[in-house]
Amino acid sequence: MTMLLSPAADRNQDDILSVLAEVLEEQSHRELFGLELGSGTGQHVVHFAQELSYVTWQPSDIKEESRASIRAYIVATKVKRVLEPVHLDASEPWDKWAGLPRCSCDVIVAINLFHVSSFKTAEGVFQGAGEILRHNGILMTYGPYAINGIIIPESNEELDRTLREKNPEWGLPDIDVLRQIAFSNGMRLERMIEMPESNKCLVFRKS
């Protein structure tokens, strides 16, 4: 089994962890269940599980090589609170999300997913989260975004241009659009946190 390595995940995992720990703190007295969408290499989910002892994580990814990497990280770190990774396509209806029942999750995390996937995937994430999050549950997304159609700084503009050349369905999503989709699925944008390298963490809460 090959452990894939993402330099970006290496750089941002502690910053994301600190936001996650803060938003979950009020619920940290009980056992929580978390889902990571598009887990990629597995670095994030294993790191979170090592530090947040009260959360059991379900990693997921479309790609088999990513799921193999996640398994390799679980074995290498001997981490206890990460389940076997599952195939999950967030653009599909929530009832195809690896059999996760309605209102079964306390937290859903999507890191660097939206700008490298279709708008249908972003819609699917919010529709699915609206169904499988418990009342007061958290959806936290991380990545580069546009705000009211404006992309700053120049490096993010360049990234958006490059992504759209690769795939016309890709590109930086607009926070205002995401906020509206969240609202129509019973969630509100509670916090927007500036992160290093011109990224943001968006924290949505289910009503």
Tab-separated table of C-alpha atoms in Angstrom:
chain	number	residue	atom	x	y	z
A	1	MET	CA	0.000	0.000	0.000
A	2	THR	CA	1.374	3.364	-1.054
A	3	MET	CA	1.164	6.391	1.221
A	4	LEU	CA	0.687	9.384	-1.071
A	5	LEU	CA	2.063	12.705	0.127
A	6	SER	CA	0.496	16.105	-0.444
A	7	PRO	CA	2.856	18.985	0.439
A	8	ALA	CA	-0.197	21.294	0.727
A	9	ALA	CA	-1.840	18.949	3.257
A	10	ASP	CA	1.420	18.892	5.194
A	11	ARG	CA	1.450	22.694	5.327
A	12	ASN	CA	-2.190	23.348	6.154
A	13	GLN	CA	-3.209	20.466	8.417
A	14	ASP	CA	-2.361	22.189	11.715
A	15	ASP	CA	-4.109	25.434	10.748
A	16	ILE	CA	-7.242	23.542	9.715
A	17	LEU	CA	-7.070	21.402	12.845
A	18	SER	CA	-7.039	24.489	15.079
A	19	VAL	CA	-10.228	25.833	13.428
A	20	LEU	CA	-11.877	22.417	13.668
A	21	ALA	CA	-10.965	22.065	17.362
A	22	GLU	CA	-12.386	25.513	18.056
A	23	VAL	CA	-15.719	24.974	16.278
A	24	LEU	CA	-16.193	21.531	17.879
A	25	GLU	CA	-15.093	22.560	21.369
A	26	GLU	CA	-18.620	23.088	22.702
A	27	GLN	CA	-19.457	19.476	21.739
A	28	SER	CA	-16.140	17.917	22.791
A	29	HIS	CA	-17.642	16.440	25.970
A	30	ARG	CA	-19.347	13.730	23.913
A	31	GLU	CA	-18.482	11.215	21.216
A	32	LEU	CA	-18.819	12.756	17.746
A	33	PHE	CA	-18.971	11.236	14.279
A	34	GLY	CA	-17.261	13.010	11.378
A	35	LEU	CA	-17.250	12.505	7.609
A	36	GLU	CA	-14.468	13.772	5.372
A	37	LEU	CA	-15.422	14.253	1.714
A	38	GLY	CA	-12.608	13.859	-0.819
A	39	SER	CA	-10.065	12.670	1.759
A	40	GLY	CA	-7.287	12.446	-0.845
A	41	THR	CA	-4.035	11.132	0.606
A	42	GLY	CA	-5.472	10.551	4.089
A	43	GLN	CA	-3.046	12.933	5.816
A	44	HIS	CA	-5.762	15.251	7.138
A	45	VAL	CA	-8.145	12.650	8.533
A	46	VAL	CA	-5.379	10.754	10.339
A	47	HIS	CA	-3.961	13.991	11.774
A	48	PHE	CA	-7.400	15.108	12.994
A	49	ALA	CA	-8.075	11.700	14.583
A	50	GLN	CA	-4.768	11.779	16.452
A	51	GLU	CA	-5.538	15.185	17.964
A	52	LEU	CA	-9.339	15.145	18.442
A	53	SER	CA	-9.843	12.012	20.538
A	54	TYR	CA	-13.621	12.473	20.765
A	55	VAL	CA	-14.301	12.225	17.000
A	56	THR	CA	-14.573	8.983	15.004
A	57	TRP	CA	-13.914	9.708	11.324
A	58	GLN	CA	-15.274	8.240	8.117
A	59	PRO	CA	-12.873	9.088	5.263
A	60	SER	CA	-14.114	8.933	1.668
A	61	ASP	CA	-12.831	9.431	-1.853
A	62	ILE	CA	-13.829	8.680	-5.443
A	63	LYS	CA	-10.379	7.345	-6.370
A	64	GLU	CA	-9.200	3.876	-5.379
A	65	GLU	CA	-5.550	5.044	-5.171
A	66	SER	CA	-6.608	7.648	-2.603
A	67	ARG	CA	-8.514	5.069	-0.571
A	68	ALA	CA	-5.437	2.800	-0.670
A	69	SER	CA	-3.301	5.710	0.587
A	70	ILE	CA	-5.757	6.388	3.428
A	71	ARG	CA	-5.567	2.715	4.451
A	72	ALA	CA	-1.766	2.926	4.419
A	73	TYR	CA	-1.820	5.995	6.711
A	74	ILE	CA	-4.218	4.249	9.109
A	75	VAL	CA	-1.874	1.250	9.307
A	76	ALA	CA	1.310	3.348	9.597
A	77	THR	CA	-0.025	5.614	12.346
A	78	LYS	CA	-2.018	2.870	14.167
A	79	VAL	CA	-4.735	5.498	14.576
A	80	LYS	CA	-7.839	4.082	16.257
A	81	ARG	CA	-10.623	6.457	15.282
A	82	VAL	CA	-10.534	6.336	11.487
A	83	LEU	CA	-12.853	3.873	9.758
A	84	GLU	CA	-12.172	2.002	6.529
A	85	PRO	CA	-12.353	4.558	3.666
A	86	VAL	CA	-15.438	4.359	1.452
A	87	HIS	CA	-16.199	5.302	-2.137
A	88	LEU	CA	-18.393	8.408	-2.095
A	89	ASP	CA	-19.287	10.735	-4.950
A	90	ALA	CA	-20.631	13.943	-3.391
A	91	SER	CA	-22.382	14.908	-6.639
A	92	GLU	CA	-24.754	11.944	-6.162
A	93	PRO	CA	-27.931	12.066	-4.024
A	94	TRP	CA	-27.222	11.699	-0.301
A	95	ASP	CA	-28.894	8.270	-0.081
A	96	LYS	CA	-26.015	6.940	-2.204
A	97	TRP	CA	-23.427	8.297	0.246
A	98	ALA	CA	-22.032	4.921	1.346
A	99	GLY	CA	-25.183	4.116	3.296
A	100	LEU	CA	-24.791	6.928	5.832
A	101	PRO	CA	-28.167	7.418	7.528
A	102	ARG	CA	-30.011	10.706	7.860
A	103	CYS	CA	-28.875	12.792	10.884
A	104	SER	CA	-25.856	10.521	11.530
A	105	CYS	CA	-22.997	13.060	11.386
A	106	ASP	CA	-21.892	15.792	13.783
A	107	VAL	CA	-19.307	17.267	11.430
A	108	ILE	CA	-18.543	17.071	7.698
A	109	VAL	CA	-15.246	18.353	6.328
A	110	ALA	CA	-14.414	19.164	2.688
A	111	ILE	CA	-10.851	20.388	2.157
A	112	ASN	CA	-9.733	21.751	-1.239
A	113	LEU	CA	-12.672	20.050	-2.946
A	114	PHE	CA	-14.892	22.726	-4.495
A	115	HIS	CA	-12.415	24.396	-6.859
A	116	VAL	CA	-11.421	21.079	-8.462
A	117	SER	CA	-14.920	19.707	-8.940
A	118	SER	CA	-18.134	20.641	-10.728
A	119	PHE	CA	-20.851	22.953	-9.418
A	120	LYS	CA	-23.023	19.829	-9.196
A	121	THR	CA	-20.581	18.467	-6.610
A	122	ALA	CA	-20.803	21.657	-4.519
A	123	GLU	CA	-24.607	21.457	-4.663
A	124	GLY	CA	-24.406	17.778	-3.726
A	125	VAL	CA	-22.218	18.533	-0.701
A	126	PHE	CA	-24.785	20.965	0.728
A	127	GLN	CA	-27.790	18.801	-0.144
A	128	GLY	CA	-26.124	15.765	1.423
A	129	ALA	CA	-24.950	17.686	4.488
A	130	GLY	CA	-28.478	19.049	4.956
A	131	GLU	CA	-29.705	15.449	5.243
A	132	ILE	CA	-26.964	13.599	7.127
A	133	LEU	CA	-25.886	16.289	9.608
A	134	ARG	CA	-27.579	16.257	12.986
A	135	HIS	CA	-29.294	19.377	14.318
A	136	ASN	CA	-26.555	21.924	15.137
A	137	GLY	CA	-24.045	19.906	13.077
A	138	ILE	CA	-21.146	21.591	11.280
A	139	LEU	CA	-20.063	21.568	7.637
A	140	MET	CA	-16.574	23.009	7.333
A	141	THR	CA	-15.035	23.708	3.930
A	142	TYR	CA	-11.522	24.940	3.201
A	143	GLY	CA	-9.931	26.321	0.059
A	144	PRO	CA	-9.665	29.376	-2.207
A	145	TYR	CA	-12.874	31.289	-2.977
A	146	ALA	CA	-14.298	34.222	-4.889
A	147	ILE	CA	-16.353	36.821	-2.981
A	148	ASN	CA	-19.171	38.517	-4.906
A	149	GLY	CA	-17.483	37.567	-8.159
A	150	ILE	CA	-14.106	39.033	-7.128
A	151	ILE	CA	-11.001	36.874	-6.829
A	152	ILE	CA	-7.992	38.169	-4.906
A	153	PRO	CA	-5.014	38.072	-4.777
A	154	GLU	CA	-3.492	37.646	-8.234
A	155	SER	CA	-2.204	34.139	-7.386
A	156	ASN	CA	-5.794	32.984	-6.861
A	157	GLU	CA	-6.865	34.646	-10.128
A	158	GLU	CA	-4.124	32.718	-11.888
A	159	LEU	CA	-5.195	29.497	-10.146
A	160	ASP	CA	-8.811	30.014	-11.249
A	161	ARG	CA	-7.704	30.627	-14.843
A	162	THR	CA	-5.477	27.522	-14.886
A	163	LEU	CA	-8.207	25.313	-13.426
A	164	ARG	CA	-10.808	26.504	-15.948
A	165	GLU	CA	-8.394	25.790	-18.812
A	166	LYS	CA	-7.949	22.243	-17.500
A	167	ASN	CA	-11.666	21.716	-16.983
A	168	PRO	CA	-14.384	24.331	-17.708
A	169	GLU	CA	-16.421	22.961	-14.741
A	170	TRP	CA	-13.622	23.748	-12.282
A	171	GLY	CA	-12.669	27.084	-10.721
A	172	LEU	CA	-12.972	29.068	-7.504
A	173	PRO	CA	-16.543	28.980	-6.155
A	174	ASP	CA	-18.232	32.154	-4.955
A	175	ILE	CA	-18.896	32.313	-1.212
A	176	ASP	CA	-22.178	34.175	-1.713
A	177	VAL	CA	-23.462	31.435	-4.014
A	178	LEU	CA	-22.425	28.735	-1.525
A	179	ARG	CA	-24.118	30.657	1.288
A	180	GLN	CA	-27.382	30.660	-0.685
A	181	ILE	CA	-27.165	26.936	-1.471
A	182	ALA	CA	-26.447	26.245	2.211
A	183	PHE	CA	-29.468	28.317	3.253
A	184	SER	CA	-31.772	26.413	0.899
A	185	ASN	CA	-30.566	23.188	2.569
A	186	GLY	CA	-31.203	24.296	6.143
A	187	MET	CA	-27.731	25.623	6.949
A	188	ARG	CA	-26.311	29.055	7.608
A	189	LEU	CA	-22.810	30.422	7.069
A	190	GLU	CA	-21.724	31.027	10.635
A	191	ARG	CA	-18.079	31.997	10.205
A	192	MET	CA	-15.564	32.839	7.509
A	193	ILE	CA	-11.977	32.489	8.709
A	194	GLU	CA	-8.963	33.832	6.838
A	195	MET	CA	-6.275	31.163	6.435
A	196	PRO	CA	-2.663	31.218	5.164
A	197	GLU	CA	-1.889	31.225	1.423
A	198	SER	CA	-5.089	33.160	0.548
A	199	ASN	CA	-7.421	30.357	1.608
A	200	LYS	CA	-10.490	30.468	3.846
A	201	CYS	CA	-12.357	28.159	6.189
A	202	LEU	CA	-16.119	28.423	5.890
A	203	VAL	CA	-18.154	27.111	8.811
A	204	PHE	CA	-21.797	26.276	8.069
A	205	ARG	CA	-24.186	25.156	10.811
A	206	LYS	CA	-27.353	23.115	10.342
A	207	SER	CA	-30.389	24.697	11.947
